[in-house]
Short mmCIF file of C-alpha atoms in Angstrom, two decimals:
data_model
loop_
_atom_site.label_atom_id
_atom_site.label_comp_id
_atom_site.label_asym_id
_atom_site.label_seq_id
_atom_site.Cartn_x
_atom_site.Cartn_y
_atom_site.Cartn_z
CA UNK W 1 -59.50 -72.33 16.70
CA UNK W 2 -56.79 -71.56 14.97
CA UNK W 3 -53.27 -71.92 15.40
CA UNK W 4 -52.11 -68.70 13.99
CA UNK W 5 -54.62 -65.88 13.67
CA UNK W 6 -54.37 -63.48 9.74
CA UNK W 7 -55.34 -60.08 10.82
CA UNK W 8 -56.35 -57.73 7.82
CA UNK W 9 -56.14 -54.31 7.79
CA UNK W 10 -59.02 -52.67 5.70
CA UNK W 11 -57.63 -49.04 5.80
CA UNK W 12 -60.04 -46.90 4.18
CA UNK W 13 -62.56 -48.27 2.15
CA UNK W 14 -65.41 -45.95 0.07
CA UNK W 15 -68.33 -45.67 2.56
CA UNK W 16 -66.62 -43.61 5.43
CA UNK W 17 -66.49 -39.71 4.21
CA UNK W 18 -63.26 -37.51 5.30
CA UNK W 19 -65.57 -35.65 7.16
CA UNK W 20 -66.35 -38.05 9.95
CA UNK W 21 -62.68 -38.88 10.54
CA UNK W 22 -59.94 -36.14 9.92
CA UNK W 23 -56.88 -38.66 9.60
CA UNK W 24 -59.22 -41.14 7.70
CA UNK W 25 -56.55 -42.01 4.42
CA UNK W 26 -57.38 -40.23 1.20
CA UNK W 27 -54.12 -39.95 -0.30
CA UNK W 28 -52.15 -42.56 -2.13
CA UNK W 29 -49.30 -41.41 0.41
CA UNK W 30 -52.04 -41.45 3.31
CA UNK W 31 -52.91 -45.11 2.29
CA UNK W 32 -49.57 -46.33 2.56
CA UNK W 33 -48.41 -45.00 5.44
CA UNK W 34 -52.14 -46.13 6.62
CA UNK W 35 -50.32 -49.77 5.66
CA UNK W 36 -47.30 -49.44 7.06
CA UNK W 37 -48.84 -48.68 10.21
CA UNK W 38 -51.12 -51.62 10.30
CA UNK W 39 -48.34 -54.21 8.93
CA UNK W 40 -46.25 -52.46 12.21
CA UNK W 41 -49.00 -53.27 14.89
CA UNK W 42 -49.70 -56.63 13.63
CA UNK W 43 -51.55 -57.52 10.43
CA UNK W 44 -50.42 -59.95 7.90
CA UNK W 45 -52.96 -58.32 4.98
CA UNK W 46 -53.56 -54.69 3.75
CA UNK W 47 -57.35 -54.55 1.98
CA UNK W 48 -57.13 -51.63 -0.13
CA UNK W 49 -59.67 -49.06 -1.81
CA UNK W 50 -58.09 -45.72 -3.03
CA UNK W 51 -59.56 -42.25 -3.32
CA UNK W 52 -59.86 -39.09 -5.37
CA UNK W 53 -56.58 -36.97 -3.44
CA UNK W 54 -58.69 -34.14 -3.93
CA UNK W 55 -62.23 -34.69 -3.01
CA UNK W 56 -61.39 -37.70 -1.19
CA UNK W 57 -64.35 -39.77 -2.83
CA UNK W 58 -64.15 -43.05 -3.83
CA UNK W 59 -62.05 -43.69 -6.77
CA UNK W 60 -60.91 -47.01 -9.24
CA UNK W 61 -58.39 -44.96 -11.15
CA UNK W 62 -55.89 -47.39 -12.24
CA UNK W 63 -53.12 -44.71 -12.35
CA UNK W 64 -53.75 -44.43 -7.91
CA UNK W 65 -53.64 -47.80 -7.49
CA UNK W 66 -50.55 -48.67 -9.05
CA UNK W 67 -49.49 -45.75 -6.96
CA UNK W 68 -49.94 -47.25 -3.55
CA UNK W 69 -49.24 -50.76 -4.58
CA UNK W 70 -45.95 -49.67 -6.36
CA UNK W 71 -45.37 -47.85 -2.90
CA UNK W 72 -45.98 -50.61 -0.55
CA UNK W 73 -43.89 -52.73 -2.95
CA UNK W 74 -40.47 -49.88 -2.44
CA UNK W 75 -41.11 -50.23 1.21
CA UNK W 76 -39.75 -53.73 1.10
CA UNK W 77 -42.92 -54.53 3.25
CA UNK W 78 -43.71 -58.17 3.62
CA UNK W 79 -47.78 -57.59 3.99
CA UNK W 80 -50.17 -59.06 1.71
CA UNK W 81 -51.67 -56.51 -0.93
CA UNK W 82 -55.45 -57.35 -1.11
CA UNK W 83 -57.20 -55.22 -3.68
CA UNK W 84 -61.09 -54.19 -3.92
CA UNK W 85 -62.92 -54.74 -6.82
CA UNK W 86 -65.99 -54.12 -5.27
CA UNK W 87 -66.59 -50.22 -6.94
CA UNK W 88 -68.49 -51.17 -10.15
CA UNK W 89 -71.73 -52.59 -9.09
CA UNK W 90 -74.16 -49.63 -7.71
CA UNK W 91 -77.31 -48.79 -9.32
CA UNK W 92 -79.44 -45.83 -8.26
CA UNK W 93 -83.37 -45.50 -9.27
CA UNK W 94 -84.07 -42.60 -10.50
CA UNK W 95 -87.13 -41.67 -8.03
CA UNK W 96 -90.65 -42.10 -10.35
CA UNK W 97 -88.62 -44.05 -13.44
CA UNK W 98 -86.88 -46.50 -11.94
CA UNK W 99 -85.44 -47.76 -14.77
CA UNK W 100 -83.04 -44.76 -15.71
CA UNK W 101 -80.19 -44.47 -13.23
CA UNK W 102 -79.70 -41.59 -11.00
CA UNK W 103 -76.57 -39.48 -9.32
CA UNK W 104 -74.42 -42.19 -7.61
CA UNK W 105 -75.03 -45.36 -10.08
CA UNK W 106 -71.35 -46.93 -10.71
CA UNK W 107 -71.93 -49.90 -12.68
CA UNK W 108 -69.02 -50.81 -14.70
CA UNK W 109 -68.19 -53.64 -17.42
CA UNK W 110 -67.12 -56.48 -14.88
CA UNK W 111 -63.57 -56.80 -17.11
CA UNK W 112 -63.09 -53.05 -16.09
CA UNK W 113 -63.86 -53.82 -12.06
CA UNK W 114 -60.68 -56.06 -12.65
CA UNK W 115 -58.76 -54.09 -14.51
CA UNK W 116 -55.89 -52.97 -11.56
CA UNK W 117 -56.02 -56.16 -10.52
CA UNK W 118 -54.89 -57.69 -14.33
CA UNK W 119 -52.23 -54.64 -14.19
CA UNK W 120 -50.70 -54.80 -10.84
CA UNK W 121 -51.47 -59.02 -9.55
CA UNK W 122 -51.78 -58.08 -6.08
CA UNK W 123 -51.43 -61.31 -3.51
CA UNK W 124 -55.23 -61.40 -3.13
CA UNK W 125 -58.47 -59.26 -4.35
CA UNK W 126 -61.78 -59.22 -3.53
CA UNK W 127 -64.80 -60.95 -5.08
CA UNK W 128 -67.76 -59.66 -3.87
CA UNK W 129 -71.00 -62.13 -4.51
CA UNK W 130 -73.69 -60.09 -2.95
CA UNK W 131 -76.48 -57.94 -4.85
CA UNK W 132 -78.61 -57.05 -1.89
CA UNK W 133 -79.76 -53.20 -0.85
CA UNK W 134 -77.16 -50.51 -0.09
CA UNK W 135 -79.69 -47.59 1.14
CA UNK W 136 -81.70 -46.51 -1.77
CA UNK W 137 -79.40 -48.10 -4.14
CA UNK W 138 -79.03 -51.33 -4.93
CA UNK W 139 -75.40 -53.49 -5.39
CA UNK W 140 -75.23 -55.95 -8.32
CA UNK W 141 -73.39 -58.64 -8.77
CA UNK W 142 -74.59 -61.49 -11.33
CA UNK W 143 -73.31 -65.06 -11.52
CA UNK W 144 -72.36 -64.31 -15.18
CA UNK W 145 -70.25 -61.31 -14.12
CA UNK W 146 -68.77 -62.70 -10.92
CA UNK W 147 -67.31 -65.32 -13.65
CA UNK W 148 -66.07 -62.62 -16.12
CA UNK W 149 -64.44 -61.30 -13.12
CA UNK W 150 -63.32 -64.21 -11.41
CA UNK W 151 -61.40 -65.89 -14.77
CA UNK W 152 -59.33 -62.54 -15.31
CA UNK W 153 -58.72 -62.98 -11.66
CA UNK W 154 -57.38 -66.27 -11.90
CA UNK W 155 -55.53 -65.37 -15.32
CA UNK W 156 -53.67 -62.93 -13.12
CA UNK W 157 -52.86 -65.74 -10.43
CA UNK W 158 -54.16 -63.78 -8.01
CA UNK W 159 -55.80 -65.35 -5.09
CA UNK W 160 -59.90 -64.13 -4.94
CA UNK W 161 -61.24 -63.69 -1.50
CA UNK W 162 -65.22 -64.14 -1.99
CA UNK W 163 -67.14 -61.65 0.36
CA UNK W 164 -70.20 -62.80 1.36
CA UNK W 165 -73.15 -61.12 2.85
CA UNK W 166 -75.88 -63.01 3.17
CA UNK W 167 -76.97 -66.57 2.53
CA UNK W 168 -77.45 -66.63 -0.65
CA UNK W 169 -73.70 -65.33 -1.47
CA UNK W 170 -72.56 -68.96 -0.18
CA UNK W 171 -74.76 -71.22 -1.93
CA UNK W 172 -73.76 -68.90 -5.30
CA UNK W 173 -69.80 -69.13 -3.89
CA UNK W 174 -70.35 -73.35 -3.75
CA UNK W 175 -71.83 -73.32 -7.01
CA UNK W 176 -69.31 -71.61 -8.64
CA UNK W 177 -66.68 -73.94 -6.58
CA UNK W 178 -68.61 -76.50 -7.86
CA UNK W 179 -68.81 -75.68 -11.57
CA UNK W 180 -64.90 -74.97 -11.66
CA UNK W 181 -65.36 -71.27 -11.86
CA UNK W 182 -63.42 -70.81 -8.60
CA UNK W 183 -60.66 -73.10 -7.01
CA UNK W 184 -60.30 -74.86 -4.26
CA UNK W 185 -59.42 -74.32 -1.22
CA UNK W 186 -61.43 -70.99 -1.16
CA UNK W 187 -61.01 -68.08 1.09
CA UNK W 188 -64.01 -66.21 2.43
CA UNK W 189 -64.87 -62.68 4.12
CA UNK W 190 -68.35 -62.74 6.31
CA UNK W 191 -69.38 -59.39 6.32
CA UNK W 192 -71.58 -59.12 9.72
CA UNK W 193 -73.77 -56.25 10.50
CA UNK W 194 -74.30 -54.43 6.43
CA UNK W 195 -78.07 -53.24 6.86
CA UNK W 196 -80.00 -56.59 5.01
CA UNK W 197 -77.20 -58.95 5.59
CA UNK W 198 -75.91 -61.15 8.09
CA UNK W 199 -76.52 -60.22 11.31
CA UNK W 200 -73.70 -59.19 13.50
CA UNK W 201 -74.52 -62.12 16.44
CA UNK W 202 -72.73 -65.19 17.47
CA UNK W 203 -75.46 -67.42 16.37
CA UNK W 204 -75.56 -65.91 13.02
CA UNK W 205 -71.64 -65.93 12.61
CA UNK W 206 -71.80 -69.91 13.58
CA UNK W 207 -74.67 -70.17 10.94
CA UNK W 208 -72.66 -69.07 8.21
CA UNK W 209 -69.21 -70.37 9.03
CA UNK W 210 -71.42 -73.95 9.26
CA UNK W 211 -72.25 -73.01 5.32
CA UNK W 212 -68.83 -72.58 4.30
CA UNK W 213 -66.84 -75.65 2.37
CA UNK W 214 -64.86 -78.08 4.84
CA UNK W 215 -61.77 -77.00 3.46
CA UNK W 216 -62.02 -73.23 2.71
CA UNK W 217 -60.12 -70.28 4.46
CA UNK W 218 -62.21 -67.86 5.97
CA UNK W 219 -62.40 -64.26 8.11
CA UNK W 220 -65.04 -62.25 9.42
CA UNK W 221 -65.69 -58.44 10.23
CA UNK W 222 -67.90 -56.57 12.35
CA UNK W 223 -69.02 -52.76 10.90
CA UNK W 224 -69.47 -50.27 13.10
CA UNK W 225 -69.21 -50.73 17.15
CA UNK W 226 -69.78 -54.57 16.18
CA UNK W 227 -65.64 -54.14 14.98
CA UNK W 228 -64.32 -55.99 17.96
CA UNK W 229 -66.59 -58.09 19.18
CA UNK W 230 -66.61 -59.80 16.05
CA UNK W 231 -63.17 -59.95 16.26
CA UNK W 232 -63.56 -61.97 19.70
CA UNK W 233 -66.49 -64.09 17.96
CA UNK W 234 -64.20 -65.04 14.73
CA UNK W 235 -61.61 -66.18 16.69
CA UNK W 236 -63.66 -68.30 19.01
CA UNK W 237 -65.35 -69.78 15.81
CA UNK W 238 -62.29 -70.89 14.11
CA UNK W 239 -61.64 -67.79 11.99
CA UNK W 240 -59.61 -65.10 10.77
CA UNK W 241 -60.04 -61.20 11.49
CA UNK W 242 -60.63 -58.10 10.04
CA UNK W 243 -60.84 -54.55 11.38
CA UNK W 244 -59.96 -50.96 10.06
CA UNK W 245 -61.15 -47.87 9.19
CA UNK W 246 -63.23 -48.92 6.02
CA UNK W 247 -65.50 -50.98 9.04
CA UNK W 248 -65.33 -48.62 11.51
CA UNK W 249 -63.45 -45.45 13.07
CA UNK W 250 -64.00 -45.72 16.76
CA UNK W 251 -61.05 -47.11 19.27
CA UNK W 252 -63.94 -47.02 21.82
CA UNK W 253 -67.46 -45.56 22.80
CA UNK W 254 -67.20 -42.26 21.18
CA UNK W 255 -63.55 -41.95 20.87
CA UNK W 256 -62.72 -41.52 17.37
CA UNK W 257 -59.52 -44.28 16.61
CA UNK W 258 -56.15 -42.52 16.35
CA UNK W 259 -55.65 -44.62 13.43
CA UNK W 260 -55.71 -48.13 11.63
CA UNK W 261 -52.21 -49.05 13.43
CA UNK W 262 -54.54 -48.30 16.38
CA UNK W 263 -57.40 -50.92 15.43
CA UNK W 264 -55.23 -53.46 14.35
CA UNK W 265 -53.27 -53.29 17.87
CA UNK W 266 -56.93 -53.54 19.90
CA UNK W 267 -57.57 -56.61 17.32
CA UNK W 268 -53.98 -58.26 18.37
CA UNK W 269 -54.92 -57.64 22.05
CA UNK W 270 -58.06 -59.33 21.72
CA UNK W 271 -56.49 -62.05 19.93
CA UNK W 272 -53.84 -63.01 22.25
CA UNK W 273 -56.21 -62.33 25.39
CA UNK W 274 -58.16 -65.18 24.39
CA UNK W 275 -54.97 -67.26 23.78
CA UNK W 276 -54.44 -67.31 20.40
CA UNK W 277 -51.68 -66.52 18.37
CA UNK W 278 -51.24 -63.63 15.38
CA UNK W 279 -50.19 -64.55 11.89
CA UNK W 280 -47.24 -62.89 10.27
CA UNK W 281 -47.28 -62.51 6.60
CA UNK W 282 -45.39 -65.54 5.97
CA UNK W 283 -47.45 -67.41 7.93
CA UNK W 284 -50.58 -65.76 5.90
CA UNK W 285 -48.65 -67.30 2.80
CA UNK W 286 -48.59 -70.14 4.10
CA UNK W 287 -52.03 -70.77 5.63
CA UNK W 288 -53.10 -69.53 2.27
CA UNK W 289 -51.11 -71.32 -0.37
CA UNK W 290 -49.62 -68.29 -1.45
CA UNK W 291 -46.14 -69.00 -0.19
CA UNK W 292 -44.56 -68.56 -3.86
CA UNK W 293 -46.00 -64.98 -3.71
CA UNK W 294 -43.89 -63.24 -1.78
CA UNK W 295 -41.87 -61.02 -4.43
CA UNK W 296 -44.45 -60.38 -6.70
CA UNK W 297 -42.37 -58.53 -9.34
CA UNK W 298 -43.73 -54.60 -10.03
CA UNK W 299 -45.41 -54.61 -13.41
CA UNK W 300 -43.30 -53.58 -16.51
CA UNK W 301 -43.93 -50.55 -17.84
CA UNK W 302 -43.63 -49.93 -21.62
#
């Protein structure tokens, strides 16, 4: 187990809708408070998605993110800014022609999934290697483009955290370790519970941390009323955790969470219960290699 546990805070995400939580963030001033909260009640890391202010859909304006990151940077907050680049790689069938994209398709140049992340060098972004089922639609993500992505990434010196799904997502993650594409040592998200993915069981959890490179870094999250117990099971493996409102928005059995600060507390709880100790962001830096990050300067403007 480890010695000191990273909690990340993944505070709103693109899945829930404002609709099934009223407080859910939407706002560039709602996300960062949405931080704040979660760096207050214990997490080292702050995953971030933004949203349309006024529709609160899902959103990769470059102009929103620069607002919340430029925000949490003013705050003089120590957390670790971990930006999505997941948006970008949704195609919908068109029902009958399958081959012309319907309502809802995002896909996106990979150079422009990175774009914010060129702009703004946050500590750490994701890297998402799944293309698996999302409902009717499917989620793409090709070896070729998960290396367009990933050598602006490293350009940037930003640190990628490589979400995996499913099997297949760590034998692609090991070649591209292999072939130089990504460095080592690695940091990895299991994402337990997505519909076609990993499922969110013990056994399954051990299964894929036993896939993972000796040396890598890695986390796990439960969605939906798997949140916490996943949280107990990561810990117990050797892991990191994750909770938040992108996974899920329930504190308990049908009580809707007050907030993230809320989650993130339950996850602490859990945490020390079972004797282990929670990661501040220094230690984060340090567990990840990113100790000379600390002060990453705000982008110049012209």
């Amino acid at each position: 187990m480890q010695s000191k546990v990273i909690i990340t805070a993944a505070v709103t995400g693109n899945i829930v809708k404002p609709e099934q939580h009223p407080d859910l963030p939407i706002t560039p001033e709602q996300i960062l408070q949405a931080v704040l909260d979660s760096e207050k009640a214990g997490a080292a890391i702050a995953h971030i998605h933004v949203r349309d202010p006024k529709t609160g859909s899902p959103s990769m304006d470059l102009g929103l993110y620069r607002e919340v990151v430029e925000g949490i940077r003013a705050e003089d907050s120590d957390i670790l800014i971990n930006l999505t680049t997941g948006p970008g790689g949704r195609f919908v069938p068109t029902p009958g022609n399958p081959r012309v994209p319907d309502v809802g398709t995002t896909l996106l140049p990979p150079e422009k999934r990175v774009e914010h992340i060129a702009e703004l060098k946050p500590d750490i972004c994701t890297l998402d290697l799944n293309t698996m089922y999302s409902g009717n639609s499917v989620v793409i993500n090709t070896p070729d483009n998960v290396r367009v992505m990933a050598g602006i990434i490293r350009e940037a010196g930003v640190l990628p955290e490589l979400e995996c799904f499913d099997t297949g997502d760590l034998h692609l993650a090991r070649d591209l370790l292999e072939d130089g594409t990504l460095d080592s040592p690695p940091m990895f998200q299991l994402v337990m519970g997505a519909k076609y993915g990993f499922n969110a069981a013990p056994d399954t959890l051990l299964y894929a941390r036993n896939l993972l490179p000796k040396a890598a870094n890695w986390a796990a999250f439960g969605i939906g009323r798997m949140e916490f117990p996943v949280v107990a099971a990561a810990y117990i493996a050797g892991g990191h955790v994750r909770v938040g409102m992108e996974d899920n928005i329930y504190i308990s059995r049908g009580r809707l969470t007050k907030g993230n600060g809320e989650l993130v507390a339950k996850a602490k709880q859990l945490v020390t219960m079972l004797g282990g100790s929670v990661a501040t962001p220094d230690d984060a830096r340090q567990i990840l290699g990113l100790a000379n990050t600390a002060s990453h300067p705000a982008p110049q403007l012209a």
